[in-house]
Coordinates of C-alpha atoms and ligand atoms in Angstrom, one line a residue:
X1 CA 27.4 30.3 -7.2
X2 CA 27.9 27.6 -9.7
X3 CA 24.7 26.1 -11.1
X4 CA 23.6 23.0 -9.3
X5 CA 23.7 19.7 -11.2
X6 CA 20.4 17.8 -11.6
X7 CA 19.3 17.4 -7.9
X8 CA 16.1 15.2 -8.3
X9 CA 18.1 12.0 -8.7
X10 CA 16.1 10.2 -6.0
X11 CA 12.7 10.9 -7.4
X12 CA 9.6 12.3 -5.7
X13 CA 7.0 10.8 -3.3
X14 CA 3.8 11.6 -1.5
X15 CA 2.3 10.1 1.6
X16 CA 0.0 10.0 4.6
X17 CA -3.1 11.1 2.8
X18 CA -5.9 12.7 4.8
X19 CA -9.3 13.8 3.3
X20 CA -8.0 17.3 2.8
X21 CA -4.2 16.9 2.4
X22 CA -1.1 14.9 1.7
X23 CA 2.7 15.2 2.3
X24 CA 4.9 15.8 -0.7
X25 CA 8.5 14.7 -0.6
X26 CA 11.8 15.0 -2.5
X27 CA 15.4 15.2 -1.6
X28 CA 18.1 17.2 -3.4
X29 CA 21.1 15.0 -4.2
X30 CA 23.4 15.9 -7.1
X31 CA 25.8 13.0 -6.2
X32 CA 23.6 10.7 -4.1
X33 CA 26.4 8.3 -3.1
X34 CA 29.0 11.0 -2.3
X35 CA 31.4 9.8 0.4
X36 CA 31.6 12.8 2.7
X37 CA 29.0 15.5 1.7
X38 CA 25.4 14.1 1.9
X39 CA 24.1 13.9 -1.6
X40 CA 27.2 15.8 -2.8
X41 CA 25.3 19.0 -2.0
X42 CA 26.7 22.4 -1.0
X43 CA 26.3 23.2 2.7
X44 CA 23.5 25.7 2.4
X45 CA 19.7 25.9 2.4
X46 CA 17.9 25.8 -0.9
X47 CA 14.4 27.1 -1.5
X48 CA 12.6 24.5 -3.5
X49 CA 9.4 25.4 -5.4
X50 CA 6.5 22.9 -5.4
X51 CA 3.4 22.8 -7.5
X52 CA 0.2 20.8 -7.2
X53 CA -2.1 20.4 -10.2
X54 CA -5.3 18.7 -11.1
X55 CA -3.7 17.3 -14.3
X56 CA -0.4 15.7 -15.2
X57 CA 0.4 18.4 -17.7
X58 CA 0.1 21.2 -15.0
X59 CA -2.4 23.3 -16.9
X60 CA -4.5 23.5 -13.8
X61 CA -2.1 24.3 -11.0
X62 CA -4.2 24.8 -7.8
X63 CA -1.5 25.3 -5.2
X64 CA 2.2 26.2 -5.2
X65 CA 4.8 27.4 -2.7
X66 CA 8.4 27.1 -1.6
X67 CA 9.9 24.8 1.0
X68 CA 13.4 24.8 2.5
X69 CA 15.9 22.0 1.8
X70 CA 18.2 22.1 4.7
X71 CA 21.7 20.5 5.0
X72 CA 20.8 19.3 8.6
X73 CA 18.0 17.2 7.0
X74 CA 20.1 15.9 4.0
X75 CA 18.3 18.5 1.8
X76 CA 15.1 16.6 2.1
X77 CA 11.8 18.5 1.5
X78 CA 8.5 17.7 3.2
X79 CA 5.5 19.8 2.2
X80 CA 2.3 19.5 4.1
X81 CA -0.4 20.4 1.6
X82 CA -3.9 21.0 2.9
X83 CA -7.2 22.4 1.6
X84 CA -7.6 19.7 -1.0
X85 CA -10.8 17.9 -2.0
X86 CA -11.4 14.4 -0.6
X87 CA -10.8 11.3 -2.7
X88 CA -9.2 13.2 -5.5
X89 CA -6.2 12.6 -7.7
X90 CA -3.6 15.3 -7.9
X91 CA -0.2 15.7 -9.6
X92 CA 2.9 17.4 -8.1
X93 CA 6.5 18.4 -9.0
X94 CA 9.3 20.4 -7.6
X95 CA 11.8 22.8 -9.1
X96 CA 15.1 24.5 -8.0
X97 CA 17.8 26.4 -9.8
X98 CA 16.3 25.8 -13.3
X99 CA 15.8 22.0 -12.7
X100 CA 12.4 20.4 -12.6
X101 CA 11.6 17.1 -10.9
X102 CA 9.7 14.1 -12.4
X103 CA 5.9 14.3 -11.8
X104 CA 4.2 12.4 -9.1
X105 CA 0.6 11.3 -8.8
X106 CA -1.1 11.3 -5.5
X107 CA -4.7 10.9 -4.1
X108 CA -6.4 12.2 -1.0
X109 CA -8.3 10.0 1.4
X110 CA -12.1 9.8 1.2
X111 CA -14.2 12.0 3.5
X112 CA -15.8 10.6 6.7
X113 CA -19.1 9.7 5.0
X114 CA -17.6 8.0 1.9
X115 CA -18.6 4.5 1.0
X116 CA -16.3 4.3 -2.0
X117 CA -14.2 1.1 -2.3
X118 CA -10.5 1.5 -1.7
X119 CA -7.6 -0.2 -3.5
X120 CA -4.4 -0.7 -1.5
X121 CA -1.1 -2.3 -2.6
X122 CA 0.9 -3.8 0.3
X123 CA 4.6 -4.6 0.2
X124 CA 7.5 -5.3 2.5
X125 CA 11.1 -6.4 2.6
X126 CA 13.1 -5.0 -0.3
X127 CA 16.7 -6.1 0.1
X128 CA 18.6 -4.4 -2.7
X129 CA 21.3 -7.1 -3.0
X130 CA 18.7 -9.8 -3.4
X131 CA 17.4 -8.7 -6.8
X132 CA 15.4 -6.3 -8.9
X133 CA 12.4 -4.3 -7.7
X134 CA 10.1 -5.7 -10.4
X135 CA 7.4 -6.1 -7.8
X136 CA 7.4 -2.3 -7.3
X137 CA 7.2 -1.7 -11.0
X138 CA 4.0 -3.8 -11.0
X139 CA 2.7 -2.0 -8.0
X140 CA 3.1 1.3 -9.9
X141 CA 1.2 -0.1 -12.8
X142 CA -1.7 -1.1 -10.5
X143 CA -2.3 2.6 -9.8
X144 CA -3.6 1.9 -6.3
X145 CA -5.2 4.6 -4.2
X146 CA -2.5 4.1 -1.6
X147 CA 0.6 1.9 -0.9
X148 CA 1.4 0.4 2.5
X149 CA 5.1 -0.5 3.1
X150 CA 5.2 -2.7 6.2
X151 CA 8.9 -2.7 6.9
X152 CA 12.5 -3.5 5.8
X153 CA 12.5 -0.6 3.3
X154 CA 16.3 -0.8 3.5
X155 CA 18.6 -3.4 5.0
X156 CA 21.5 -2.3 7.1
X157 CA 24.0 -5.1 6.2
X158 CA 27.3 -4.4 4.4
X159 CA 28.6 -6.2 1.4
X160 CA 30.1 -9.6 2.5
X161 CA 33.8 -10.2 1.9
X162 CA 33.0 -13.3 -0.2
X163 CA 29.5 -13.0 -1.6
X164 CA 28.1 -16.4 -2.6
X165 CA 27.8 -16.6 -6.4
X166 CA 24.3 -16.2 -7.7
X167 CA 23.0 -15.0 -4.4
X168 CA 24.2 -11.5 -4.5
X169 CA 22.4 -10.0 -7.4
X170 CA 23.0 -6.3 -7.1
X171 CA 26.2 -5.3 -5.3
X172 CA 26.3 -2.6 -2.7
X173 CA 29.3 -0.3 -2.4
X174 CA 29.4 -0.4 1.4
X175 CA 31.3 -3.2 3.1
X176 CA 30.3 -2.0 6.5
X177 CA 27.0 -2.4 8.2
X178 CA 25.1 0.9 8.5
X179 CA 25.6 2.4 12.0
X180 CA 26.0 6.1 11.4
X181 CA 23.8 8.8 9.9
X182 CA 26.1 9.1 6.9
X183 CA 26.0 5.4 6.2
X184 CA 22.2 5.1 6.6
X185 CA 21.7 8.2 4.3
X186 CA 23.9 6.6 1.6
X187 CA 21.9 3.3 1.9
X188 CA 18.6 5.1 1.3
X189 CA 20.2 6.9 -1.6
X190 CA 21.4 3.6 -3.1
X191 CA 17.9 2.2 -2.9
X192 CA 16.1 5.3 -4.1
X193 CA 18.2 5.5 -7.3
X194 CA 16.3 2.4 -8.3
X195 CA 13.8 3.4 -11.1
X196 CA 11.1 0.8 -10.1
X197 CA 11.1 2.2 -6.5
X198 CA 10.9 5.7 -7.9
X199 CA 8.0 4.7 -10.1
X200 CA 6.1 3.1 -7.2
X201 CA 6.5 6.3 -5.1
X202 CA 5.5 8.5 -8.0
X203 CA 2.3 6.4 -8.7
X204 CA 0.5 6.7 -5.4
X205 CA 0.8 8.0 -1.8
X206 CA 2.6 5.7 0.6
X207 CA 2.1 5.0 4.3
X208 CA 5.1 3.3 5.8
X209 CA 6.0 1.4 9.0
X210 CA 9.5 0.3 9.7
X211 CA 10.4 -3.1 11.0
X212 CA 13.9 -4.1 12.3
X213 CA 16.2 -3.7 9.4
X214 CA 15.8 0.0 9.1
X215 CA 17.9 -0.1 12.2
X216 CA 19.4 -3.5 12.9
X217 CA 18.4 -7.2 12.5
X218 CA 15.9 -8.3 15.2
X219 CA 16.4 -5.3 17.5
X220 CA 13.8 -5.1 20.3
X221 CA 13.1 -1.8 22.0
X222 CA 16.4 -0.5 23.4
X223 CA 18.1 -3.9 23.1
X224 CA 20.4 -3.9 20.1
X225 CA 20.9 -7.7 20.3
X226 CA 24.6 -7.4 19.4
X227 CA 26.0 -6.7 22.8
X228 CA 26.5 -3.0 22.2
X229 CA 25.5 -0.6 25.0
X230 CA 22.1 0.9 25.3
X231 CA 23.3 4.4 24.9
X232 CA 25.4 3.5 21.8
X233 CA 22.4 1.8 20.4
X234 CA 20.0 4.7 21.1
X235 CA 22.4 6.9 19.2
X236 CA 22.4 4.5 16.3
X237 CA 18.6 4.1 16.3
X238 CA 18.1 7.9 16.3
X239 CA 20.5 8.1 13.3
X240 CA 18.6 5.4 11.5
X241 CA 15.2 6.9 12.1
X242 CA 16.4 10.4 11.1
X243 CA 17.5 8.9 7.8
X244 CA 14.2 7.1 7.5
X245 CA 12.3 10.5 7.9
X246 CA 14.6 12.2 5.5
X247 CA 13.8 9.7 2.8
X248 CA 10.1 9.2 3.2
X249 CA 7.0 11.4 3.0
X250 CA 6.2 11.4 6.8
X251 CA 4.1 13.9 8.7
X252 CA 6.2 13.8 11.9
X253 CA 9.8 14.9 12.3
X254 CA 11.9 13.0 14.8
X255 CA 12.3 14.9 18.1
X256 CA 15.0 13.8 20.6
X257 CA 14.9 10.0 21.1
X258 CA 11.5 9.5 19.5
X259 CA 10.0 9.2 16.1
X260 CA 6.4 8.2 16.6
X261 CA 5.3 5.9 13.8
X262 CA 2.1 4.5 15.2
X263 CA -0.9 6.3 13.8
X264 CA -4.2 5.7 12.1
X265 CA -5.6 6.8 8.8
X266 CA -9.4 6.8 8.3
X267 CA -10.7 5.9 4.8
X268 CA -14.4 6.9 5.1
X269 CA -17.0 4.5 6.4
X270 CA -15.1 1.7 4.8
X271 CA -11.9 1.2 6.7
X272 CA -9.8 2.5 9.6
X273 CA -6.2 1.6 9.0
X274 CA -4.1 1.4 12.2
X275 CA -0.4 1.3 11.7
X276 CA 1.3 -0.4 14.6
X277 CA 5.0 -0.1 15.7
X278 CA 6.1 -3.6 16.9
X279 CA 9.7 -2.7 17.4
X280 CA 10.4 0.6 19.1
X281 CA 8.6 0.1 22.4
X282 CA 9.2 -3.5 23.1
X283 CA 10.0 -4.3 26.7
X284 CA 10.2 -7.9 28.0
X285 CA 7.0 -9.6 26.9
X286 CA 5.3 -6.4 26.1
X287 CA 5.4 -5.8 22.3
X288 CA 3.8 -2.4 21.9
X289 CA 4.6 -0.6 25.1
X290 CA 1.9 0.8 27.5
X291 CA 1.1 4.0 25.6
X292 CA 0.8 2.5 22.2
X293 CA -1.2 -0.4 23.5
X294 CA -3.7 2.0 25.2
X295 CA -3.8 4.1 22.0
X296 CA -4.6 1.0 19.9
X297 CA -7.2 -0.3 22.4
X298 CA -9.0 3.1 22.3
X299 CA -8.7 3.3 18.6
X300 CA -10.1 -0.2 18.0
X301 CA -13.0 0.4 20.4
X302 CA -13.9 3.8 18.9
X303 CA -13.7 2.6 15.3
X304 CA -17.1 2.5 13.5
X305 CA -15.7 1.7 10.1
X306 CA -16.8 -1.4 8.3
X307 CA -13.3 -2.8 8.5
X308 CA -10.7 -2.4 11.3
X309 CA -7.4 -3.0 9.7
X310 CA -4.1 -3.3 11.6
X311 CA -1.1 -2.9 9.4
X312 CA 2.3 -3.8 10.9
X313 CA 5.3 -5.9 10.1
X314 CA 5.0 -9.2 12.0
X315 CA 3.2 -12.5 11.7
X316 CA 0.2 -12.2 13.9
X317 CA -1.6 -15.6 13.9
X318 CA -0.2 -18.4 16.0
X319 CA 2.1 -20.8 14.2
X320 CA 3.5 -24.3 14.8
X321 CA 6.7 -25.2 13.0
X322 CA 7.6 -28.8 11.8
X323 CA 11.1 -28.6 13.1
X324 CA 12.2 -25.3 14.5
X325 CA 10.9 -23.8 17.8
X326 CA 8.2 -21.1 17.5
X327 CA 9.3 -17.6 16.4
X328 CA 9.9 -15.5 19.5
X329 CA 10.4 -12.4 17.5
X330 CA 6.9 -12.3 16.0
X331 CA 3.5 -12.2 17.9
X332 CA 3.9 -15.8 19.1
X333 CA 6.6 -14.4 21.4
X334 CA 4.1 -11.9 22.9
X335 CA 0.9 -13.7 23.6
X336 CA -0.4 -11.3 26.2
X337 CA 0.1 -8.3 23.9
X338 CA -1.8 -10.3 21.2
X339 CA -4.6 -11.1 23.5
X340 CA -5.0 -7.4 24.4
X341 CA -5.4 -6.5 20.7
X342 CA -8.0 -9.2 20.2
X343 CA -9.9 -8.2 23.3
X344 CA -10.2 -4.6 22.1
X345 CA -11.4 -5.5 18.6
X346 CA -15.1 -5.5 17.9
X347 CA -16.3 -7.0 14.7
X348 CA -14.2 -8.0 11.8
X349 CA -10.5 -7.5 12.4
X350 CA -8.1 -7.7 9.5
X351 CA -4.3 -7.8 10.0
X352 CA -1.9 -7.0 7.2
X353 CA 1.7 -8.1 7.8
X354 CA 5.0 -9.0 6.1
X355 CA 8.5 -9.8 7.4
X356 CA 8.6 -13.6 6.6
X357 CA 9.5 -13.2 2.9
X358 CA 6.7 -15.6 1.8
X359 CA 3.0 -15.0 1.3
X360 CA 0.5 -16.5 3.7
X361 CA -3.2 -16.1 4.5
X362 CA -4.7 -17.3 7.7
X363 CA -7.5 -17.1 10.3
X364 CA -7.2 -16.5 14.0
X365 CA -10.1 -16.3 16.5
X366 CA -11.8 -13.0 15.7
X367 CA -10.2 -12.1 12.4
X368 CA -8.0 -12.9 9.3
X369 CA -4.5 -12.1 8.4
X370 CA -2.9 -11.5 5.0
X371 CA 0.9 -11.7 4.9
X372 CA 2.6 -10.1 2.0
X373 CA 5.7 -11.7 0.5
X374 CA 8.9 -9.8 0.0
X375 CA 9.8 -7.4 -2.9
X376 CA 13.2 -9.2 -3.2
X377 CA 14.4 -10.5 0.2
X378 CA 15.2 -14.2 0.0
X379 CA 12.9 -16.4 2.0
X380 CA 14.0 -19.0 4.6
X381 CA 13.8 -22.6 3.6
X382 CA 10.2 -22.9 4.5
X383 CA 8.2 -26.1 3.8
X384 CA 4.9 -24.5 3.1
X385 CA 3.0 -27.8 2.6
X386 CA 4.2 -29.1 6.0
X387 CA 3.3 -25.7 7.7
X388 CA -0.2 -25.7 6.2
X389 CA -0.7 -29.3 7.4
X390 CA 0.4 -28.5 10.9
X391 CA -1.6 -25.2 11.1
X392 CA -5.1 -25.8 9.7
X393 CA -6.0 -22.2 10.4
X394 CA -3.4 -21.1 7.8
X395 CA -5.1 -21.4 4.4
X396 CA -2.5 -20.4 1.8
X397 CA 1.2 -20.3 1.1
X398 CA 3.2 -19.0 -1.8
X399 CA 7.0 -19.0 -2.0
X400 CA 7.4 -16.4 -4.7
X401 CA 8.2 -12.7 -4.3
X402 CA 5.1 -10.5 -4.6
X403 CA 2.6 -8.1 -3.1
X404 CA -1.0 -7.8 -2.1
X405 CA -3.8 -5.9 -3.8
X406 CA -6.5 -5.2 -1.2
X407 CA -9.9 -3.9 -2.3
X408 CA -12.1 -2.8 0.6
X409 CA -15.7 -1.8 0.2
X410 CA -18.8 -1.7 2.4
X411 CA -19.8 -5.3 1.6
X412 CA -16.5 -7.0 0.5
X413 CA -12.9 -7.1 1.6
X414 CA -10.9 -8.9 -1.0
X415 CA -7.2 -9.6 -1.4
X416 CA -5.4 -10.7 -4.5
X417 CA -1.9 -12.3 -4.1
X418 CA 0.3 -11.1 -6.9
X419 CA 3.6 -12.9 -7.6
X420 CA 6.6 -12.8 -9.9
X421 CA 8.7 -15.9 -10.8
X422 CA 12.1 -14.3 -10.6
X423 CA 13.9 -11.2 -9.4
X424 CA 17.5 -12.1 -10.3
X425 CA 16.9 -10.4 -13.6
X426 CA 14.5 -7.5 -14.5
X427 CA 11.3 -8.0 -16.4
X428 CA 9.4 -10.8 -14.7
X429 CA 5.7 -10.6 -15.5
X430 CA 3.2 -10.6 -12.7
X431 CA 0.6 -13.3 -12.1
X432 CA -2.2 -13.7 -9.6
X433 CA -1.5 -16.6 -7.3
X434 CA -4.7 -16.6 -5.3
X435 CA -7.7 -14.4 -4.3
X436 CA -9.6 -14.2 -1.0
X437 CA -12.7 -12.6 0.4
X438 CA -13.4 -12.1 4.1
X439 CA -16.7 -13.6 5.2
X440 CA -17.6 -13.5 9.0
X441 CA -13.9 -13.4 10.1
X442 CA -13.1 -16.4 7.8
X443 CA -11.4 -16.7 4.4
X444 CA -13.1 -17.6 1.2
X445 CA -11.2 -18.3 -2.0
X446 CA -12.4 -16.1 -4.9
X447 CA -10.3 -17.7 -7.6
X448 CA -11.2 -21.4 -7.5
Ligands
FE2_14 FE1 12.7 -8.6 5.8

C-alpha cells in the first residue's frame, strides 16, 4: 500500500472532561476537501496510535493505545481515556503510518470535594465567510481549564451567487447549502483547516452544544422551516449530527435518530455545568421536550454546587425590542419552559448563552445571564443603547466580536468580556470590554 500523505490536517482536540478522564479526538484527512472520498482517504480502517503524557515533550508517557479510524465515521478517532488524576494537565498526540500529529493540551475536571477556582472560555457563532477566527486565537492564549462552545460551530449556507463586496471575507468553495453527509463533512473540514480553530482545540478540552446552524437556520424539533417533509428533514438532521460527532470530541455516538447532547459536567463543589439542547426536542411551545425538562429539573434540584450554571445557545432573559416584535425563536417564545427552569433552580442560577452575535449581560428574577458575542458572525443592526433603555434588567451591551472568560470560585463568580475590533483581517488585539461579579443574583461591575 502506498504511504499515506500527512493525515492530521484538521488538528487534534479533547473534550468532555471528567475527574478521571477525557475524550481525545482527531480525524485522518489527507485531502480534507476532496469532492467524493471523505478526506481523500482510502476506503479502509486505520489503526491510530495515541499517547498521553504528563509533559509536552512526552518524556513521561503514562498511557497509550490504538484506536480504529473507520471510513464509516470519516476516519475520525474518539478515545475515551480514564484512570487519570483529577484537575491535572496532560498532553496528547496521535500517530499513524509514520506521521505524528500536533500536540494537544488537556485538563481533567476537579474531584467532587475540590474548591479550586475554574477558568472557562465561552464562545459561539463562527461563520467562516464572515472573517478570521482571531477570537479563537486569543481563547487559546488564555489557556483556560475548559472551553464551552454554545452553538453555530459551522453554518450550513452555500456561497451566494453574488457575494456583497466587503461582506464576504473568506470564500467557501460550496455554492450549495449543506444537506447531505458529504456536504456537512466538507464544511467541517473547511472550518477545521483554520489554524486559530486548531489552536483553540489544542489548548484546552471543549464542551460543545449545537444550535440551529449545525443543521439549518432556525429549525425547531422536526420542523425544518423550509417546507421540506419531516422525513426528509430527519434524514438531513441525522447527517448533520453524524458530521458534528465525527468532528468533535464527544462521548456519545449518534444512534438511530438521536444524538443526545444534553448532559452535565460537575466541577467540584464550585460549579455544576448543565448543557441544555434548545433545538432538537422542541414541540409547539415546549422548548426542551418532556424528558430533557425532567432531567434538568432533577439536576437543578439535586445540585449542591456553589453555582448552578446552565450553558445553552439562546437568549434567556426577557427582552423588549424598540421596533421589532419579540423574538419567538429564543426563550421569550417559550415562557412556560422558562418558568419551569426558574421554578427548579434553588440559589444562584447563572445562564451562559450566545446566538445573537452581540455581547450582553442581564438579570432575570432568580439569576443572571452572560451572553457571549460571536467569533465572527455578523450581528444584526441592533441599537444597543435603545435596548438597554427599554430593558433596565439588561446591564451591558457590546457590539464587537468576542468571548467570555468566566472565573468561578467558592466565593466569586466573575465574567470578563473580551472583544476584538475587527475580524475582516487577521491580527486584531484583544481588549477587555467589561467585567462583572455575581452578587445575590445581581450583577456588579468589577472594572469601573
Ligand atoms: Fe449564529
